[in-house]
PDB file of C-alpha atoms in Angstrom:
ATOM      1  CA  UNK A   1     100.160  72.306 118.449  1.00  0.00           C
ATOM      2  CA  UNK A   2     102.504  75.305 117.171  1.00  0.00           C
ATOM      3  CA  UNK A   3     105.220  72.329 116.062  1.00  0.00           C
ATOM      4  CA  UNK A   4     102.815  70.302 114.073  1.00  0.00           C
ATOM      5  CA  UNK A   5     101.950  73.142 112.414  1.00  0.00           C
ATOM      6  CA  UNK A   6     105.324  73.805 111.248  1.00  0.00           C
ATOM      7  CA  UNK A   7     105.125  70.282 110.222  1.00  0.00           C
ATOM      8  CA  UNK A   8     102.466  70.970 108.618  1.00  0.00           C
ATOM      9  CA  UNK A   9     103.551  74.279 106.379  1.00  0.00           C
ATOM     10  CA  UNK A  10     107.032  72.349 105.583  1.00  0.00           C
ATOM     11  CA  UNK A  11     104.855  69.727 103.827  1.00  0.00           C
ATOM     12  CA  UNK A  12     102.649  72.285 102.684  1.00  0.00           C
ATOM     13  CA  UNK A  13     105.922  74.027 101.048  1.00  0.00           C
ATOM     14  CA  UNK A  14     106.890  70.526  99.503  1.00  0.00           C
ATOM     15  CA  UNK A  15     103.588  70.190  97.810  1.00  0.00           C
ATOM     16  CA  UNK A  16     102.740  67.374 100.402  1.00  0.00           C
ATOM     17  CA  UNK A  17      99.435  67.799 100.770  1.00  0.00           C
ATOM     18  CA  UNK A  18      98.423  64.211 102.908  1.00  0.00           C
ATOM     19  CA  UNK A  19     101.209  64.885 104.939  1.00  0.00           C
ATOM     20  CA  UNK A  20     100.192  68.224 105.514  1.00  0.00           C
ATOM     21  CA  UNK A  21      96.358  67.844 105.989  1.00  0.00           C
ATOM     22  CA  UNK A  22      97.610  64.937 108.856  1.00  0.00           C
ATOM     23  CA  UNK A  23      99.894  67.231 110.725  1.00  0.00           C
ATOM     24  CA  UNK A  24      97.356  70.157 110.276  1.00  0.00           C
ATOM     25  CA  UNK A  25      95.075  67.278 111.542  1.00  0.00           C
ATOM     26  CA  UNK A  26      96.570  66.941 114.286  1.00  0.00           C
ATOM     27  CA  UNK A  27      97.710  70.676 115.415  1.00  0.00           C
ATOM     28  CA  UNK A  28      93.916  71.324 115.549  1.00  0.00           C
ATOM     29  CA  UNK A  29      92.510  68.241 117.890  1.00  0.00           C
ATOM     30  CA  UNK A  30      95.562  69.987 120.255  1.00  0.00           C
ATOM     31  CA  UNK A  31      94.131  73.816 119.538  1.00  0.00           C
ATOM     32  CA  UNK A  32      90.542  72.481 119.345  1.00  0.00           C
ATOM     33  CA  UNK A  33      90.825  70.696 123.356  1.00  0.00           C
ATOM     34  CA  UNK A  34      92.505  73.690 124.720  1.00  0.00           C
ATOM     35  CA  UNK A  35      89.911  76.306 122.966  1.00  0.00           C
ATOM     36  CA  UNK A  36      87.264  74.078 124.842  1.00  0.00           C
ATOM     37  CA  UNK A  37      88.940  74.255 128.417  1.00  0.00           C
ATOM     38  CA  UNK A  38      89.541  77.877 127.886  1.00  0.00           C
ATOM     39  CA  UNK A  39      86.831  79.669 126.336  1.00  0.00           C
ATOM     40  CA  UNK A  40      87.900  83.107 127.265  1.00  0.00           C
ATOM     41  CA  UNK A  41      91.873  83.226 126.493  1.00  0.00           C
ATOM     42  CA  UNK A  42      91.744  85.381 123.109  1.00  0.00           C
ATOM     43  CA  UNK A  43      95.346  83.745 121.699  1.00  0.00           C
ATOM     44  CA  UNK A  44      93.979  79.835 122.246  1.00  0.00           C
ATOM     45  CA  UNK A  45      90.622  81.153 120.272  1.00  0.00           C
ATOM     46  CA  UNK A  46      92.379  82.727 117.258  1.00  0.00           C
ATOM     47  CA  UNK A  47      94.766  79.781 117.300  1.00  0.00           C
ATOM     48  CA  UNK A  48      91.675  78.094 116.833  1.00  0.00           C
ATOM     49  CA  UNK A  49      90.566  79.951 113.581  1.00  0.00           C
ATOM     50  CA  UNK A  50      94.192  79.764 112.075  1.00  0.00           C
ATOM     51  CA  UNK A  51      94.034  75.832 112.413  1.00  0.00           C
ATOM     52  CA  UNK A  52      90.355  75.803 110.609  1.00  0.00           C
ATOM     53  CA  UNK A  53      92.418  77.816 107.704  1.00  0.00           C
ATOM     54  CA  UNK A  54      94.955  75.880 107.603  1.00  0.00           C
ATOM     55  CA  UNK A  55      93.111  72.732 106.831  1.00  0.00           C
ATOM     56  CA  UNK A  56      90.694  75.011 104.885  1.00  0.00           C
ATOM     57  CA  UNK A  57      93.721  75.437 102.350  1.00  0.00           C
ATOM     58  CA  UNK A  58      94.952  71.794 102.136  1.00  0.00           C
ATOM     59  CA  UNK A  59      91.567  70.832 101.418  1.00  0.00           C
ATOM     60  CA  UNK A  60      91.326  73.551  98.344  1.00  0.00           C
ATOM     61  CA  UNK A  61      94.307  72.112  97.386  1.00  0.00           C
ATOM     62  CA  UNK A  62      93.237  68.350  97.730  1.00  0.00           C
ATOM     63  CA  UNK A  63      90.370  69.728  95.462  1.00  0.00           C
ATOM     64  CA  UNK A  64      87.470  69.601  98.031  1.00  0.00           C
ATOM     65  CA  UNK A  65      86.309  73.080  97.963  1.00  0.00           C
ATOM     66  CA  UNK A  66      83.063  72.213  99.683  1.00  0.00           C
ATOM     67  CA  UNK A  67      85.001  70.888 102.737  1.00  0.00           C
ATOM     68  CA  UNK A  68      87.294  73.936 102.433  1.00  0.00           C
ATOM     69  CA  UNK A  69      84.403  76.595 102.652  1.00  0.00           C
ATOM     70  CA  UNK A  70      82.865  75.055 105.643  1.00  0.00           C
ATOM     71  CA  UNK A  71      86.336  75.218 107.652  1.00  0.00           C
ATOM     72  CA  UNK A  72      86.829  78.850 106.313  1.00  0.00           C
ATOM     73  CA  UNK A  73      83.497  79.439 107.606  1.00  0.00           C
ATOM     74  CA  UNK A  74      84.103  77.894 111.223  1.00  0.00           C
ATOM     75  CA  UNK A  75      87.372  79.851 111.026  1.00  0.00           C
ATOM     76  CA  UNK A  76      85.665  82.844 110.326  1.00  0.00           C
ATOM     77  CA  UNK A  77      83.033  82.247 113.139  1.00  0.00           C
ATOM     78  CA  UNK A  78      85.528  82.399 115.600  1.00  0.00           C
ATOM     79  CA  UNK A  79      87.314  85.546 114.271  1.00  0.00           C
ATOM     80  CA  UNK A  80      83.955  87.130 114.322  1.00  0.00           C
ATOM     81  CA  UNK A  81      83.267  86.502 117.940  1.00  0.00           C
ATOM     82  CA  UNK A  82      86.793  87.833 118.954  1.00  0.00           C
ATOM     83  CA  UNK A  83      86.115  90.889 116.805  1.00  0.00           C
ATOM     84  CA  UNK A  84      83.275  91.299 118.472  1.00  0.00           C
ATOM     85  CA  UNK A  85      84.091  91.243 121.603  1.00  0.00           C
ATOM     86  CA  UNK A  86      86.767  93.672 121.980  1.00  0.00           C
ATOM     87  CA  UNK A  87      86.003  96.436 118.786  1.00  0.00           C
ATOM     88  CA  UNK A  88      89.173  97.841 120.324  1.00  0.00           C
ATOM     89  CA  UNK A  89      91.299  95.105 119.109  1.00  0.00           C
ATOM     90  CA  UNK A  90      92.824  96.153 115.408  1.00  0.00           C
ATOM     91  CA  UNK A  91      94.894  93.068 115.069  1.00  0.00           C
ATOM     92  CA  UNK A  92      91.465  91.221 115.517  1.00  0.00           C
ATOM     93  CA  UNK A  93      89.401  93.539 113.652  1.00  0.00           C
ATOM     94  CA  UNK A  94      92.193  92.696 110.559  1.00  0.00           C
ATOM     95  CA  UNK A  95      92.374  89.367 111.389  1.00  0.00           C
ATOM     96  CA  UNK A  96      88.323  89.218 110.460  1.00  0.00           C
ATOM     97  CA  UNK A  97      88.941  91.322 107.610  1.00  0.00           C
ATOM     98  CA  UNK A  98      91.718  88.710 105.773  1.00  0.00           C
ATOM     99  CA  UNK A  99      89.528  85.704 107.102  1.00  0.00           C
ATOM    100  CA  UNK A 100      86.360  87.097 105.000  1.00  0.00           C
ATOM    101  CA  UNK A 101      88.859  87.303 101.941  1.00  0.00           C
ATOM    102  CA  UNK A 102      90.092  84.145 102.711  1.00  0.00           C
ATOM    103  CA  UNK A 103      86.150  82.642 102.598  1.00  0.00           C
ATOM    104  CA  UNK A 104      85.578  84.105  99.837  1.00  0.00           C
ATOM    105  CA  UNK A 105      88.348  82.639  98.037  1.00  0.00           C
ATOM    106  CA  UNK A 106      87.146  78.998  99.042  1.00  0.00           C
ATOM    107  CA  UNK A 107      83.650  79.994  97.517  1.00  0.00           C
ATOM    108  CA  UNK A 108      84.902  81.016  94.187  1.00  0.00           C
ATOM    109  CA  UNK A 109      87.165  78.061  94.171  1.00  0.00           C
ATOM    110  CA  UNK A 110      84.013  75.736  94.191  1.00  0.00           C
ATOM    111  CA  UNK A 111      82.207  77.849  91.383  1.00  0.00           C
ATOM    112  CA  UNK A 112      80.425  80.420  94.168  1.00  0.00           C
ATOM    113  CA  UNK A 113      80.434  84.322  93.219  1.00  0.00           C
ATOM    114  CA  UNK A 114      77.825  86.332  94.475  1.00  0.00           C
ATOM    115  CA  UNK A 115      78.829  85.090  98.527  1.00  0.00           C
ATOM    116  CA  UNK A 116      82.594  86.000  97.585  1.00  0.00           C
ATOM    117  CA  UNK A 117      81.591  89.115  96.176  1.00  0.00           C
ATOM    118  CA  UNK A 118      80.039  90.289  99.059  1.00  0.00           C
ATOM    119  CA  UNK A 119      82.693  89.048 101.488  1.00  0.00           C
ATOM    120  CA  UNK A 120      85.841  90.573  99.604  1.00  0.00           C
ATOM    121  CA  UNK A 121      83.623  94.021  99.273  1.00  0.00           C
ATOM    122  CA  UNK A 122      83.423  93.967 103.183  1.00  0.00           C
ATOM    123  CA  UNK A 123      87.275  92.982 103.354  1.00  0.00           C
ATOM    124  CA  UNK A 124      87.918  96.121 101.769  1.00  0.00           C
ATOM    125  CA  UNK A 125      85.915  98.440 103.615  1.00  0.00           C
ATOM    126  CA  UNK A 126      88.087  97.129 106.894  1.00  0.00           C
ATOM    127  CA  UNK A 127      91.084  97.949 104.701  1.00  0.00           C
ATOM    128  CA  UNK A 128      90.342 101.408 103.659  1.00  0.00           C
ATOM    129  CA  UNK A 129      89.248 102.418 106.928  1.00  0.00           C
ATOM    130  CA  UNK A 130      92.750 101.048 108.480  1.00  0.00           C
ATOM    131  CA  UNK A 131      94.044 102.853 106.004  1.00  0.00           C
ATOM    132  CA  UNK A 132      92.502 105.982 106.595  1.00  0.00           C
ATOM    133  CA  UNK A 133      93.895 105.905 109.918  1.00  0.00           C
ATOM    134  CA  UNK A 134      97.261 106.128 108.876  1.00  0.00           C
ATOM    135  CA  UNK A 135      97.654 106.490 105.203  1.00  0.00           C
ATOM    136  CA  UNK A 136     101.281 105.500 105.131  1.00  0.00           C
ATOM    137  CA  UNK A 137     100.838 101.928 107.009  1.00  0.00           C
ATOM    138  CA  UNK A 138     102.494  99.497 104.422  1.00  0.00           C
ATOM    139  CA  UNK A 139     100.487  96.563 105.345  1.00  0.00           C
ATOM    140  CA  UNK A 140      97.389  98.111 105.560  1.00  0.00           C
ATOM    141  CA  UNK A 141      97.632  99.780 101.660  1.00  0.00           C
ATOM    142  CA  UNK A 142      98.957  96.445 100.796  1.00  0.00           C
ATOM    143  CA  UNK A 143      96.011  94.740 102.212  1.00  0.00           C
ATOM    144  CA  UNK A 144      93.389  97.257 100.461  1.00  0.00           C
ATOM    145  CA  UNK A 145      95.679  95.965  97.138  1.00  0.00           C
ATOM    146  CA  UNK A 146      95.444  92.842  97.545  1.00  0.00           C
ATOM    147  CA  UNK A 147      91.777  92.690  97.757  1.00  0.00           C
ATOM    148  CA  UNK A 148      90.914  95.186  95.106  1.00  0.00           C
ATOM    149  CA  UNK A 149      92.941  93.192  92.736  1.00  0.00           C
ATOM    150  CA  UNK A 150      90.829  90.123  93.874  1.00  0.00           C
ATOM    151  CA  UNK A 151      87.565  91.672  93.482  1.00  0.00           C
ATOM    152  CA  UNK A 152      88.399  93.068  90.040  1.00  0.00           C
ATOM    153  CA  UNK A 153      89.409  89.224  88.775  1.00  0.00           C
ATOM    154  CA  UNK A 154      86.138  87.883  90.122  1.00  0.00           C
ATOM    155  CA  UNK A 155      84.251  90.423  88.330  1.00  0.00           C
ATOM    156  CA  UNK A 156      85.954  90.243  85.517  1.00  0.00           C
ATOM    157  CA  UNK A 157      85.634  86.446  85.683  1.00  0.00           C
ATOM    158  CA  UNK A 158      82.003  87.217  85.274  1.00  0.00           C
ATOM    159  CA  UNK A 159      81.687  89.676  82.793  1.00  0.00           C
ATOM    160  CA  UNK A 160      80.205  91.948  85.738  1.00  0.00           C
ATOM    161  CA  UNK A 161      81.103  95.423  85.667  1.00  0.00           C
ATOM    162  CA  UNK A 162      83.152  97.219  88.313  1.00  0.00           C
ATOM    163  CA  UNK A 163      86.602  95.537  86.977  1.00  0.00           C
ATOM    164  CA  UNK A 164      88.422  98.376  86.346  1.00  0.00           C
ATOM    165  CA  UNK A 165      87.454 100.545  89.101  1.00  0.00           C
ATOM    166  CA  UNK A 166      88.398  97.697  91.764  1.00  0.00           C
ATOM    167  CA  UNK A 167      92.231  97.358  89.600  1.00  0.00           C
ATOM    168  CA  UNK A 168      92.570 101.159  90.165  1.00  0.00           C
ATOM    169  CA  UNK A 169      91.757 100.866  93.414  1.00  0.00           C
ATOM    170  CA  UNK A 170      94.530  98.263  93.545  1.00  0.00           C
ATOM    171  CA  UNK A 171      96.921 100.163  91.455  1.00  0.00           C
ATOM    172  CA  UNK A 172      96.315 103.251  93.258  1.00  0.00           C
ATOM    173  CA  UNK A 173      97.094 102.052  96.847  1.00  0.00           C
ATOM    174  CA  UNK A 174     100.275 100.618  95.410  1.00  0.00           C
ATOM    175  CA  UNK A 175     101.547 103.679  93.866  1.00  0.00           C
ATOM    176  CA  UNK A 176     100.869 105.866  96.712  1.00  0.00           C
ATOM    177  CA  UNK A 177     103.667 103.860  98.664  1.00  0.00           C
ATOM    178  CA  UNK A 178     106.847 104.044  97.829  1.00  0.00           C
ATOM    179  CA  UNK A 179     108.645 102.189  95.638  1.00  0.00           C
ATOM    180  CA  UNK A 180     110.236  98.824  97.972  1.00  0.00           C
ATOM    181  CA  UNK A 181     108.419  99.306 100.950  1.00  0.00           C
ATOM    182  CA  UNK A 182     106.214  96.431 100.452  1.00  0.00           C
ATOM    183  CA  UNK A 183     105.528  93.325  98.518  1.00  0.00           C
ATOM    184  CA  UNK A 184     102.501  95.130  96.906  1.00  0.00           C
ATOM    185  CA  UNK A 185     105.040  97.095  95.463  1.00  0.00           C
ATOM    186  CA  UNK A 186     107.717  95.095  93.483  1.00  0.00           C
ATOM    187  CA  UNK A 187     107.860  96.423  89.907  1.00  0.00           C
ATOM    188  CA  UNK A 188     106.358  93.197  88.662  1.00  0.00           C
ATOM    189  CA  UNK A 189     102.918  93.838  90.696  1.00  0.00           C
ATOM    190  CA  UNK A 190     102.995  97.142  89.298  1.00  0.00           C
ATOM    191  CA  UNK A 191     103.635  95.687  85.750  1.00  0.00           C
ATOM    192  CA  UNK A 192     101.030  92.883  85.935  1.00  0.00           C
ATOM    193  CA  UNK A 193      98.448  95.856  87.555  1.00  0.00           C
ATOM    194  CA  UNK A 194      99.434  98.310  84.487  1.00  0.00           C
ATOM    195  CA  UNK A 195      98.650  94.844  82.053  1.00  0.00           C
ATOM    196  CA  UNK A 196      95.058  94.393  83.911  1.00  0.00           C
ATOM    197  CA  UNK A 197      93.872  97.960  83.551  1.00  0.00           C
ATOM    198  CA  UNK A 198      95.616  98.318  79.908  1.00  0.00           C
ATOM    199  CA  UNK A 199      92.203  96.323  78.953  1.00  0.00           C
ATOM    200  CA  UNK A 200      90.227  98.729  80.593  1.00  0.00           C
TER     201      UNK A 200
END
């Protein structure tokens, strides 16, 4: 299962998409019979979910969003239930959190807002509140960024207000790192974020 979905993310890298959506195919009949033999084994379950997003993301690319959301959304089913059952679990509980984001890009790919809306706005409350926990965890500011910078483009896609304040948001986390300790904060992000909230 793991190998053909290495095939799978070379042809993915190539811009193979076929070739990609047959070897993520493939990964997941493998990840989907062992998830049904063992119910309880946490890594088998969330290998599950990854192999519903994988094929999720071929499918947005293979323009068939309404195939994509409903894989994001059995992907996001079984993140919820491993969330759920240890609230202990941060890896899981951010593991839900990206999976909702991920959702919600599949809906606004096929035209949806309101649904992605919602589901980025949870996506960030995980993300400030692993953030609170330790302000100066990289991946969790650069998560909150992420996100905020996705929910200000949908809105602003929309005309709805609440724009700006989700690019500060954005902007903010990244500048309170510092300066090459994550992707989030490259001088180009922090150009392109400056460009966004010059509009504002």
């Amino acid at each position: 299962g793991v190998t053909l979905e290495r095939i799978g993310t070379m042809h993915e890298q190539a811009g193979q998409w076929t070739d990609a959506a047959t070897a993520y195919q493939e990964s997941f009949e493998i990840r989907r019979g062992l998830a049904e033999r063992e119910p309880t084994h946490r890594d088998i379950q969330r290998d599950l979910g990854v192999a519903h997003e994988k094929i999720a993301y071929v499918l947005g690319k293979q323009n068939n969003p309404a195939a994509a959301v409903s894989e994001q959304r059995q992907a996001l089913a079984v993140f919820e239930r491993l969330a759920g059952a240890d609230p202990t679990d941060a890896n899981a509980a951010r593991t839900l959190a990206i999976s909702r984001e991920n959702l919600g890009d599949a809906i606004r790919l096929g035209g949806g807002l309101t649904e992605a809306l919602d589901l980025y706005r949870k996506a960030i409350d995980a993300h400030r509140a692993f953030r609170a926990q330790d302000p100066r965890n990289v991946r969790a500011t650069c998560d909150l960024a992420r996100v905020s910078d996705l929910l200000g483009d949908a809105l602003a896609s929309a005309e709805a207000p609440g724009a700006c304040s989700a690019w500060r948001e954005s902007q903010g986390a990244r500048q309170s790192l510092a300066p090459g300790s994550g992707d989030c904060t490259r001088p180009e992000e922090l150009t392109r974020m400056a460009q966004k909230l010059g509009a504002c």
